[in-house]
Coordinates of C-alpha atoms in Angstrom, one line a residue:
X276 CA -34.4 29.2 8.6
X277 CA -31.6 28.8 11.4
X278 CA -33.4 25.9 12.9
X279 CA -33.5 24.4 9.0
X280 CA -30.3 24.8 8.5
X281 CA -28.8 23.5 11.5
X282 CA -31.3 20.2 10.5
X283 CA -29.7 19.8 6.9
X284 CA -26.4 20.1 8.6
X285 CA -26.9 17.6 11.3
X286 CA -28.8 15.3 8.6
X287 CA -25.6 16.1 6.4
X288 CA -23.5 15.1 9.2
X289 CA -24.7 12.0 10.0
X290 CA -25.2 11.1 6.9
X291 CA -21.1 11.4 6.4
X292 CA -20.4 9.5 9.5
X293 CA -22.2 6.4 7.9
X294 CA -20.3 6.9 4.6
X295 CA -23.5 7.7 3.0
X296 CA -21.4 10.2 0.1
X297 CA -24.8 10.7 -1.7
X298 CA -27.1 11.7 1.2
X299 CA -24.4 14.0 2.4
X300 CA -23.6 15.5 -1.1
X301 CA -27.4 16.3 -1.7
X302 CA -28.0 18.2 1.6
X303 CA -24.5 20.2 1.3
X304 CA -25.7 20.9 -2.4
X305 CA -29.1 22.1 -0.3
X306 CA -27.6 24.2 1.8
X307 CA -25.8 26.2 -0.8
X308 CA -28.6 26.6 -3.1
X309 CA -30.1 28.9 -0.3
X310 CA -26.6 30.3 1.2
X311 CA -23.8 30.2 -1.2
X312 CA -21.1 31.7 1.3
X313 CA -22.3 28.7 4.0
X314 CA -18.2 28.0 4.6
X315 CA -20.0 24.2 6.8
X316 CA -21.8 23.3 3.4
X317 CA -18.9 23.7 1.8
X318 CA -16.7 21.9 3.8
X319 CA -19.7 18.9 3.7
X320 CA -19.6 18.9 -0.2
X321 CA -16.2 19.2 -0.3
X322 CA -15.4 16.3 1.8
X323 CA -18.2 14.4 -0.3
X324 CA -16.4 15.1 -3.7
X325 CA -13.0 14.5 -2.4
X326 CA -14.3 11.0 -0.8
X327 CA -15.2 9.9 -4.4
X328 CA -12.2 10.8 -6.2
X329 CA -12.6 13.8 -7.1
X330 CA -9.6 15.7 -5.4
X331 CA -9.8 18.7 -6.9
X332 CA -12.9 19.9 -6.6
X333 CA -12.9 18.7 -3.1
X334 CA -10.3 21.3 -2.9
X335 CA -11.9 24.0 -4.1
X336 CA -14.9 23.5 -1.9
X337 CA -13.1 22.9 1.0
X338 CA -10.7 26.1 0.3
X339 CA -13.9 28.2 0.1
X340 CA -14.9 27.0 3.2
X341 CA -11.5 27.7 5.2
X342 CA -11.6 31.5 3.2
X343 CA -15.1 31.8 5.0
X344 CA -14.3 30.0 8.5
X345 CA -10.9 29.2 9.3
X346 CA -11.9 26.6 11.5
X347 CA -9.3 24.0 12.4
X348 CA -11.1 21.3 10.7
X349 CA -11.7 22.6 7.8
X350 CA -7.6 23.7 7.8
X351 CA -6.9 20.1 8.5
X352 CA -8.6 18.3 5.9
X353 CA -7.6 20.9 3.3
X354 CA -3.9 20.0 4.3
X355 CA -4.8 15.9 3.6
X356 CA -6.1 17.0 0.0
X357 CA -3.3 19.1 -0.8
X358 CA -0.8 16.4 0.3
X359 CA -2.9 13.5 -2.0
X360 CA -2.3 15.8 -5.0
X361 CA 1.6 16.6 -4.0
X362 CA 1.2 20.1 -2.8
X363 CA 3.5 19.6 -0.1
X364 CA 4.1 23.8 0.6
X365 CA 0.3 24.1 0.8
X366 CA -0.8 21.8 2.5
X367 CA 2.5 22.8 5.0
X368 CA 0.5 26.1 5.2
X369 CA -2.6 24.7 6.1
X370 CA -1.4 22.6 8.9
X371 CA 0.2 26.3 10.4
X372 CA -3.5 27.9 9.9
X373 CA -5.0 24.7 11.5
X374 CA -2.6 25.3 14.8
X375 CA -3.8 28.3 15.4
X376 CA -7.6 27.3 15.8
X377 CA -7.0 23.1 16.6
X378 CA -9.6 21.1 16.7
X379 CA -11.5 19.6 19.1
X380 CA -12.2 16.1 17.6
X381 CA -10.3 13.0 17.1
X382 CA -10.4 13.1 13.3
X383 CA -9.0 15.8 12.6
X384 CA -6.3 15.7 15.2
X385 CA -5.5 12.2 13.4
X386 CA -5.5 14.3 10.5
X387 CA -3.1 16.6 11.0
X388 CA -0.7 14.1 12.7
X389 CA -1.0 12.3 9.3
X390 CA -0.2 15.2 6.9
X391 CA 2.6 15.6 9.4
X392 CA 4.0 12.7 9.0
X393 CA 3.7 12.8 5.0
X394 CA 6.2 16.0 5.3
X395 CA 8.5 14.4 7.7
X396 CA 7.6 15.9 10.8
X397 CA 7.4 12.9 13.0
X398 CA 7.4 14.7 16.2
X399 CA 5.1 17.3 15.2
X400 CA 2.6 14.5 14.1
X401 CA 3.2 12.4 17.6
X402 CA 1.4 15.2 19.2
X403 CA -1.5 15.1 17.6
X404 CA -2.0 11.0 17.1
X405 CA -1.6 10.9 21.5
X406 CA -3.9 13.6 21.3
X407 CA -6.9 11.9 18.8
X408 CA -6.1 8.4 21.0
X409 CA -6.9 10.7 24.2
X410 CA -10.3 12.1 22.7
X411 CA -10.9 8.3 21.4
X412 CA -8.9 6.0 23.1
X413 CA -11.2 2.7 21.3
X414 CA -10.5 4.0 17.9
X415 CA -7.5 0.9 16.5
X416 CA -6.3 3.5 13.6
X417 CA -5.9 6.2 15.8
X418 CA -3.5 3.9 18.2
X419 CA -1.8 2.2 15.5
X420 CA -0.8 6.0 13.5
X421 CA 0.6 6.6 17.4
X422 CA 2.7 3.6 18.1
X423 CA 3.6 3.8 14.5
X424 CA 5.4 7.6 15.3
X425 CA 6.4 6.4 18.4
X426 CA 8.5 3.7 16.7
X427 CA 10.0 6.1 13.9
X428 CA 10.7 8.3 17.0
X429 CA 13.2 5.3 18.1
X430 CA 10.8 5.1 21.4
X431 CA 10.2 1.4 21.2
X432 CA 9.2 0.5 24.5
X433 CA 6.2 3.4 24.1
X434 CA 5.3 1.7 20.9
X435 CA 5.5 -1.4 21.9
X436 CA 3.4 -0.7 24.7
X437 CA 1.0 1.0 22.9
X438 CA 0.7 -1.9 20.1
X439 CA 0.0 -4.2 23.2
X440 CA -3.1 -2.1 24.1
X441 CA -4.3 -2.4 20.7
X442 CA -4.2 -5.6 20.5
X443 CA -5.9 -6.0 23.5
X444 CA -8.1 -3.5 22.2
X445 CA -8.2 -5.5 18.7
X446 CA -6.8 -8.9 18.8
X447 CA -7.0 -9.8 15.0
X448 CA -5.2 -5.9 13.7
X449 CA -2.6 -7.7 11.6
X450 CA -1.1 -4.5 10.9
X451 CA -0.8 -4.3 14.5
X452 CA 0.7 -7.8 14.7
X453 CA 3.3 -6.8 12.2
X454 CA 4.5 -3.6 13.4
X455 CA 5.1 -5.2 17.0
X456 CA 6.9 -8.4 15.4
X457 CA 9.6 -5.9 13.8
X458 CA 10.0 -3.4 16.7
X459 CA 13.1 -5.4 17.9
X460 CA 14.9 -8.4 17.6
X461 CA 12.8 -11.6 19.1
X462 CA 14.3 -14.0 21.3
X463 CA 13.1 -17.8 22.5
X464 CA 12.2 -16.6 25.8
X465 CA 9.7 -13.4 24.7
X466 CA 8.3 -13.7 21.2
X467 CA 5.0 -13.4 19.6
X468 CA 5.1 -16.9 17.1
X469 CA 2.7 -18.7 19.1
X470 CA 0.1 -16.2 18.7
X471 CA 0.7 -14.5 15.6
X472 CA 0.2 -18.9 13.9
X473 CA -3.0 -18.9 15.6
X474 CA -4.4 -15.8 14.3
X475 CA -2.7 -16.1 10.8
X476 CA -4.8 -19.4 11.0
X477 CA -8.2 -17.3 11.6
X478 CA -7.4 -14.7 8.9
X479 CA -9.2 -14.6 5.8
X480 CA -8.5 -11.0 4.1
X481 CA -5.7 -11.3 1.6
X482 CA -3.9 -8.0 3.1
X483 CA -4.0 -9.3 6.7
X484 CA -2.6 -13.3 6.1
X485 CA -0.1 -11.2 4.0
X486 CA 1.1 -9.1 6.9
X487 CA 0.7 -11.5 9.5
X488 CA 2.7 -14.5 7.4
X489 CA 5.7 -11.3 7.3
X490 CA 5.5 -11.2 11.2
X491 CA 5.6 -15.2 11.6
X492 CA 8.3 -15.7 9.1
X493 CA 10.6 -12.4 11.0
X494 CA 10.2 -13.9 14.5
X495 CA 10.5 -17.5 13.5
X496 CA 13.8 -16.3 12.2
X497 CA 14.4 -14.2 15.0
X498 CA 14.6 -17.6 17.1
X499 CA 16.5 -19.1 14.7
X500 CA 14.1 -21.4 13.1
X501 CA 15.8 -20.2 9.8
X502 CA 14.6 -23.1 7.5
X503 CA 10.9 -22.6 8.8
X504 CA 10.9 -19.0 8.5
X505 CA 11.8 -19.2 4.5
X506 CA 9.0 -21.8 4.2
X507 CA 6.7 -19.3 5.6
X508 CA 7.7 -16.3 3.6
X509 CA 7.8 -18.6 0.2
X510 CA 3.9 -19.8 1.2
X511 CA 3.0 -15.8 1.8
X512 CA 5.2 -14.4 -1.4
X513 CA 3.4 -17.1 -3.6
X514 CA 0.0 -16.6 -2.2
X515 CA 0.0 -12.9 -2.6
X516 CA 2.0 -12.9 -6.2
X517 CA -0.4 -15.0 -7.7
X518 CA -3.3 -11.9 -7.0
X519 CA -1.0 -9.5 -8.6
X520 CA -1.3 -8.9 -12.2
X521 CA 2.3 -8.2 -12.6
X522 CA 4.9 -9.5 -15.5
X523 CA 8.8 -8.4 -15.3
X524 CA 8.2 -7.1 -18.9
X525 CA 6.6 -4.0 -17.7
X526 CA 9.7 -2.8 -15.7
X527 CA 12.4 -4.0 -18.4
X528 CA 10.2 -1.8 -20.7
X529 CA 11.3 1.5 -18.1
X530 CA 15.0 0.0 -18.3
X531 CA 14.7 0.0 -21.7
X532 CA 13.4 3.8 -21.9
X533 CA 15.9 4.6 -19.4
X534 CA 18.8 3.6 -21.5
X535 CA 17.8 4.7 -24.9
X536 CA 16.9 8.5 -23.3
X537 CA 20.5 8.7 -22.2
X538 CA 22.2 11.1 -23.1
X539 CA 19.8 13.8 -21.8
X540 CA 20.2 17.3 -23.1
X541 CA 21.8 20.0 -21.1
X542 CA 19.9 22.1 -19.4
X543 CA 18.4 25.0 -21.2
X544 CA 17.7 27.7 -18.4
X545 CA 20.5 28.4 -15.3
X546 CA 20.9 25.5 -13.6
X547 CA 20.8 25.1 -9.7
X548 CA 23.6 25.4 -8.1
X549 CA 22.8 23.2 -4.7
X550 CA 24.4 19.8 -3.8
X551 CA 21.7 17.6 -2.1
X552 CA 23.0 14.0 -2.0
X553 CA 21.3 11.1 -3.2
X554 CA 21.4 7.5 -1.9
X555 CA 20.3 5.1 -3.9
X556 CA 20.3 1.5 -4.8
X557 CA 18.0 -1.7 -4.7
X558 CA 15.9 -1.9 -1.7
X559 CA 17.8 -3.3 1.8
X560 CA 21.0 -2.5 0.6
X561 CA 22.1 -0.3 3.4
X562 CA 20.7 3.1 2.3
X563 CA 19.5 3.8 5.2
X564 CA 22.4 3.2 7.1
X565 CA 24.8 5.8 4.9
X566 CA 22.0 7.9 5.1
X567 CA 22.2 7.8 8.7
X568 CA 25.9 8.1 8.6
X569 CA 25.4 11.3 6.1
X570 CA 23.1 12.8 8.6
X571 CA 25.3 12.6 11.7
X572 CA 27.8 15.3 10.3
X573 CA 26.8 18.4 11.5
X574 CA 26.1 20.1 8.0
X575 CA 24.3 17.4 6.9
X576 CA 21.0 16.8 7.2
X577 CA 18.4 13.8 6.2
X578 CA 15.0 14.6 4.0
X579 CA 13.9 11.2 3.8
X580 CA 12.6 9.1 1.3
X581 CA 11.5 11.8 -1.3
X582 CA 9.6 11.7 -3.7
X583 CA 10.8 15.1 -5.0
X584 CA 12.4 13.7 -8.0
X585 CA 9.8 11.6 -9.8
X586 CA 7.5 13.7 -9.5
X587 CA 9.1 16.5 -10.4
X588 CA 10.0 14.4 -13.6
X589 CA 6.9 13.3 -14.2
X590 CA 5.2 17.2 -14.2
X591 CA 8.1 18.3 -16.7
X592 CA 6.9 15.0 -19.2
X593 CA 2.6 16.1 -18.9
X594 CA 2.2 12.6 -19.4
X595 CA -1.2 11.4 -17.6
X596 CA -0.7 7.8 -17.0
X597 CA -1.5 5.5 -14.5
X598 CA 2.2 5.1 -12.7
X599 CA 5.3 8.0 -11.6
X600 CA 7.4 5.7 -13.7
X601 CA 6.9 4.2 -16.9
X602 CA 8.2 4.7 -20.6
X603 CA 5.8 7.3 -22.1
X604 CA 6.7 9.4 -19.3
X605 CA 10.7 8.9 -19.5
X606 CA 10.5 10.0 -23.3
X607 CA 8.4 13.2 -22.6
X608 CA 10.5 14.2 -19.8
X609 CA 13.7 13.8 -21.5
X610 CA 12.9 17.1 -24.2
X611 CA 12.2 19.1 -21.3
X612 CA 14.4 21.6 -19.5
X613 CA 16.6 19.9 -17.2
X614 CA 17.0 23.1 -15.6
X615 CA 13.1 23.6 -14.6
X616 CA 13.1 19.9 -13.2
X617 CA 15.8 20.6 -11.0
X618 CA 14.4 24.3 -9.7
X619 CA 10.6 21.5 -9.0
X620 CA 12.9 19.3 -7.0
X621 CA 14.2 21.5 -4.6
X622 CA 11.1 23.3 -4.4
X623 CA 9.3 19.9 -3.2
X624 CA 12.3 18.8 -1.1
X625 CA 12.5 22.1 1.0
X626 CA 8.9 21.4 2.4
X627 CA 10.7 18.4 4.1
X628 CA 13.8 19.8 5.5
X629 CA 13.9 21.7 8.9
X630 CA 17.3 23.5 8.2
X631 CA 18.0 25.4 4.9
X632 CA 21.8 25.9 6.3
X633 CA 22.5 22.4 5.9
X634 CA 23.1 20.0 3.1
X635 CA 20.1 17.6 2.8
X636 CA 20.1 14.0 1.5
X637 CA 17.0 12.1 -0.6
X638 CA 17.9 8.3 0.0
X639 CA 14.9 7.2 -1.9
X640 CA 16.4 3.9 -3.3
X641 CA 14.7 4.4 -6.6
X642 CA 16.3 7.4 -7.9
X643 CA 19.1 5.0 -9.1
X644 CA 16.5 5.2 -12.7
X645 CA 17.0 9.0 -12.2
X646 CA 20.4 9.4 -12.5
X647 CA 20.3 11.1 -16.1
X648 CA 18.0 13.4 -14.7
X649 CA 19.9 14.0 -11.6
X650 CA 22.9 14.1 -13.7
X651 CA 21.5 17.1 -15.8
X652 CA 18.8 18.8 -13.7
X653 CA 21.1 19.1 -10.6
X654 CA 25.0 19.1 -11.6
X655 CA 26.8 20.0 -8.6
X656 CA 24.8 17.1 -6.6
X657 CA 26.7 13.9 -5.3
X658 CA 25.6 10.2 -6.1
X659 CA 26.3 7.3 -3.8
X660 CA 25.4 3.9 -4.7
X661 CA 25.1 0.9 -2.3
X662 CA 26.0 -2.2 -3.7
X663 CA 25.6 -5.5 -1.6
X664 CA 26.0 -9.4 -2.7
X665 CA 23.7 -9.8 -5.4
X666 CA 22.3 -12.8 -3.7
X667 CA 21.8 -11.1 -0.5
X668 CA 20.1 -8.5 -2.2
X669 CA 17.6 -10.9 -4.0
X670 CA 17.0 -12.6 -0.4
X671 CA 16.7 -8.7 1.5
X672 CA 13.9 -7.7 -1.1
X673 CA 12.2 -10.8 -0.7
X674 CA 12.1 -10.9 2.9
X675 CA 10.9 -7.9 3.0
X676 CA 7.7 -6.3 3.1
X677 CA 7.6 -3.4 1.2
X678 CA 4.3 -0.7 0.7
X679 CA 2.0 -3.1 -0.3
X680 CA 0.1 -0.8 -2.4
X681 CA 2.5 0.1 -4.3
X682 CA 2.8 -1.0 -8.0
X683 CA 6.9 0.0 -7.4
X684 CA 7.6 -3.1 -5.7
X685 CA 5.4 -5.7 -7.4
X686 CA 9.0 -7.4 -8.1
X687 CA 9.8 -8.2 -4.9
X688 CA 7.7 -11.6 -4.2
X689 CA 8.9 -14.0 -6.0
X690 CA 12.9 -14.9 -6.1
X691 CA 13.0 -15.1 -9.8
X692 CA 10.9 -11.6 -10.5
X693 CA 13.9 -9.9 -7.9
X694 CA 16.3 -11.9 -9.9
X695 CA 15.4 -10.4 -13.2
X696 CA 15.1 -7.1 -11.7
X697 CA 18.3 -7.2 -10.3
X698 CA 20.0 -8.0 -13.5
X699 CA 18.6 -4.6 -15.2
X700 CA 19.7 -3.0 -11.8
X701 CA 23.2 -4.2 -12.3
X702 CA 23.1 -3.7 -16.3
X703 CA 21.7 0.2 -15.4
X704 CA 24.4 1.0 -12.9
X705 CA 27.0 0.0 -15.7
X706 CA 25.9 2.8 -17.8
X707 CA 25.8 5.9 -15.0
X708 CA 29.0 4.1 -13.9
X709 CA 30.6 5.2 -17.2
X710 CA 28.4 8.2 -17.5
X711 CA 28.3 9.9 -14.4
X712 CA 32.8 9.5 -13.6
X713 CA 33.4 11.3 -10.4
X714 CA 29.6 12.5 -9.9
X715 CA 28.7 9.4 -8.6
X716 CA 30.4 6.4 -5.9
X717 CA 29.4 2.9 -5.5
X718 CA 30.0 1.8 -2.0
X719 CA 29.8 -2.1 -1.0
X720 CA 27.6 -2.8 2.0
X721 CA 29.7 -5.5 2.8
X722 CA 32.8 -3.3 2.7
X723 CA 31.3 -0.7 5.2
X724 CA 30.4 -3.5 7.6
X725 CA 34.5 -4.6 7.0
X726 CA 36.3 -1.3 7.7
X727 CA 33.0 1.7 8.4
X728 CA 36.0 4.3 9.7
X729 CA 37.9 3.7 5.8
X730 CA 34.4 4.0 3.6
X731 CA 32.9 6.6 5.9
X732 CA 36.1 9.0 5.2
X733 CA 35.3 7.9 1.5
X734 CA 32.1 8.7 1.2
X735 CA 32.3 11.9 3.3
X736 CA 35.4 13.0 0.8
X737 CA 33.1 12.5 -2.3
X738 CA 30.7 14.9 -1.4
X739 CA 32.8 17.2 0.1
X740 CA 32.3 16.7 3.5
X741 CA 35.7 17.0 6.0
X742 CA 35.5 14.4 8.4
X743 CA 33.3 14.1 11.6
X744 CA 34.0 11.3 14.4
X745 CA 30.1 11.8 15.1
X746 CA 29.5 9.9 11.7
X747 CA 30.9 6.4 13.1
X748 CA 28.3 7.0 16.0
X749 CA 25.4 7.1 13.6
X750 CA 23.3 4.5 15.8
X751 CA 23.0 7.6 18.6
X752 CA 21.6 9.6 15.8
X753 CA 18.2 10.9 17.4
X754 CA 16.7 11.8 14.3
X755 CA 13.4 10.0 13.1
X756 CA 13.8 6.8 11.2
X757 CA 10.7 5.9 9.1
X758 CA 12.1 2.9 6.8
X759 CA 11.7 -0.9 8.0
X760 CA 15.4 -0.4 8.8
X761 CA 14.7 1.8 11.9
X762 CA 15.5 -1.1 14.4
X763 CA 18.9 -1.8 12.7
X764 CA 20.2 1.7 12.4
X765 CA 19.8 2.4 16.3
X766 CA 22.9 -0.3 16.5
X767 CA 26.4 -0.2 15.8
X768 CA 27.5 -2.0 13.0
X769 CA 27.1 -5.8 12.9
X770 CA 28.3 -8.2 10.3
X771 CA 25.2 -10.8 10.9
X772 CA 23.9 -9.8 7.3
X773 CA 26.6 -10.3 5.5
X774 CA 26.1 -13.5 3.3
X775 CA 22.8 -14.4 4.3
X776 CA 22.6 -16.1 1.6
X777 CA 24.7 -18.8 2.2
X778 CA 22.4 -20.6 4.5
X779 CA 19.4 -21.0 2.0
X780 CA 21.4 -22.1 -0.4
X781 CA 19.3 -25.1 -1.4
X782 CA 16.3 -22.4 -2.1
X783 CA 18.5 -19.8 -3.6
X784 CA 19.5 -22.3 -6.4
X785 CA 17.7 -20.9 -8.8
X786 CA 18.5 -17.6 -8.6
X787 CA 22.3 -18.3 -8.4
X788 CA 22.2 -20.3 -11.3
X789 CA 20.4 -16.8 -13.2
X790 CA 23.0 -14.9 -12.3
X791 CA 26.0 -17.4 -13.3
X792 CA 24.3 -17.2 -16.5
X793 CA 24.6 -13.7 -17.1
X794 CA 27.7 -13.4 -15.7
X795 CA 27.0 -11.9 -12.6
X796 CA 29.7 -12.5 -10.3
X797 CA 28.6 -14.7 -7.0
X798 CA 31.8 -15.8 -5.2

């Protein structure tokens, strides 16, 4: 029976490796119709279900098998699964259970240094990814999850040197390509332009001319081919917008809900008393940099990009569609109890802070459509807005390349689309401005690039902070940075961004002529 077993596993095994889901299911399924406490069936089974979408009963296989065998493995993966379905604390657990039996393959190490990095933990997740590239040094995904860290870690000449030997490794990774063309500023004597064209020509897969067309265009501009690197990024915009299924009409739609849900009731059960501080704003505004200048004071400390708050919005509405964020959801949520939403925020930000003592900041840029909830859920929290030239905000999102997955940003490749969304922005911000008084501050990027030392006392005095010289030296923060603004926050302060704009003004056109229209302010 041993030798059986030990067949159906190894058949099971292999099976998994090819991505044979079937094969593998119907020998785990084997092996516990003769044992059902066999903790490697199911962690094969579990791993099967899981790998065909269904999350939860993965979990429940692969939770039997770590109550049977604590193996490190099995700890691992169980963390990935818990983090897919937004149990942060568990799957926080896991990774402490998997630490104290590690495993001795590459996977799993890759693993764990992912689910550390989905909680923040960059260094904790570096240790691992150098550790899976040791046990498989030709494995591309294992180096690029390494130089990735290494980069967030602000070690750039590690990353870059590591991005270098996967290229080498794999000369056509165009994720590769376009994490080594943003590592640093390019110059006309060292750049990559020459062979990121030549591979861009090569490419074929939609996702890789995407990402390779968002390297070419940044290092062309880099050089100061400004004109050719706008012709590049319209080509890539317009050739990936027109696979998208995507229509302004369906984020007016959440505006819309936004607005008419406001006023949200009070909350109904005691309401937390803790002052987190939100940044927020369009995309590229500068959020990163006052988050950075936030998290320099020494009772301050940075959570990231959470996505504490939708989420915990979207559990109080029990609405099951598609998308965090849409108006079904906004309309259920608002009869809850603000009270319980704020108690599942905190509760989801904690598994990403490394200090209870301190103050914590979420400067995900989209809670801006949270305010009401924000507002109610968590009343002695502090807002700060950035604000920057609507034209240089429509040319920031547009040059950038956000997650490409992500239905969230759909907006952002195509001027107009930004345009629109901008407007509904602008119109938005009107309404917390009047709602929100004194809870919430609108800071100008460009005026923080003008005088940092007068807003940094401003925004420090709004949330209560007394002021710390260590916050104008927020460029020798140490602290990870994993946003595509991690090059520019390890500077000081330059005013090279500031009206951008100006010198596409021919292309811009359009999108001024939008705004004049609506009486958006452009000069």
């Amino acid at each position: 029976m041993t030798e059986m077993r030990s067949a159906r596993v190894e058949a099971a095994r292999s099976a998994l490796s090819r991505g044979d889901l079937g094969a593998t299911h119907r020998f785990a399924t084997t092996l516990l119709s003769e044992n059902p406490k066999d903790a490697e069936a199911h962690f094969l089974l579990g791993v099967a279900e899981s790998s065909t979408g269904r999350i939860r009963s993965g979990i429940r296989h692969i939770d039997r098998a770590v109550r049977l065998d604590p193996q490190g493995e099995y700890c691992a993966n169980l963390a990935k699964l818990f983090t897919m379905v937004r149990q942060d604390g568990d799957a926080a657990s896991m990774l402490q259970a998997a630490e104290q039996a590690l495993p001795g393959d590459a996977l799993s190490r890759d693993t764990m240094g992912c689910v550390y990095a989905r909680l923040g933990n960059h260094a904790a997740a570096l240790v691992h990814f150098s550790e899976a590239v040791r046990l498989e040094p030709g494995h591309a995904g294992y180096r690029y999850n390494q130089a990735t860290t290494l980069n967030f870690l602000g070690r750039t000449e590690e990353a870059e040197a590591a991005l270098e030997a996967l290229i080498a490794l794999s000369p056509e990774d165009a994720r590769a390509h376009h994490l080594l063309a943003g590592l640093r500023r390019q110059n006309p004597e060292c750049n990559h332009i020459g062979r990121l064209a030549e591979i861009r020509g090569l490419a074929r897969k939609p996702r890789d001319r995407l990402l390779l067309g968002y390297a070419l265009a940044k290092e062309l501009e880099d050089v100061g081919q400004l004109d050719e690197a706008l012709d590049t990024l319209c080509c890539v915009n317009a050739e990936h917008r027109r696979t998208l299924p995507y229509a302004f009409e369906r984020d007016a739609a959440s505006f819309d809900a936004i607005e008419a849900a406001w006023p949200l009731p009070k909350p109904v059960g005691e309401a937390a008393t803790d002052s987190p501080i939100f940044v927020v704003g369009m995309p590229r505004t500068g959020t990163t940099l006052v988050d950075r200048i936030l998290s320099s004071h020494p009772a301050v400390e940075s959570a990231g990009e959470l996505q504490a708050m939708p989420l915990a919005v979207k559990k109080a509405a029990g609405t099951r569609t598609p998308t965090v964020l849409d108006p079904d959801t906004i309309a259920a949520a608002a009869g809850s109890d603000m009270a319980e939403i704020g108690r599942d925020f905190l509760q989801r930000a904690n598994h990403h802070r490394r200090n209870p003592s301190l103050r914590f900041t979420d400067k995900f840029p989209g809670n801006f459509q949270y305010l009401g909830f924000i507002a109610r859920a968590l009343p002695a929290s502090r807002i700060i807005c950035l604000r920057r030239h609507p034209m240089d905000t429509v040319l920031s999102n547009f040059r950038n390349l956000f997650a490409v997955t992500s239905r969230y940003y759909d907006y952002s490749y195509d001027l107009l689309d930004i345009a629109a969304y901008y407007m509904r922005f602008d119109r938005l911000m009107a309404l917390w401005r009047e709602a929100l008084a004194d809870r919430l501050i609108e800071v100008r990027y460009e005026d923080l690039i003008a005088d940092q030392e007068g807003e940094t006392r401003r925004i420090l005095a709004h949330c209560g902070l007394d002021w710390d010289e260590r916050c104008l030296s927020f460029h020798t923060n140490s602290a990870p940075v994993s946003t595509p603004s991690a090059a520019q926050v390890r500077q000081p302060i330059y005013a090279s961004s500031v009206a951008r704009w100006k010198r596409h003004g021919e292309v811009l056109e359009p999108v001024r002529r939008i705004f004049e229209n609506a009486g958006i302010a452009i000069d």
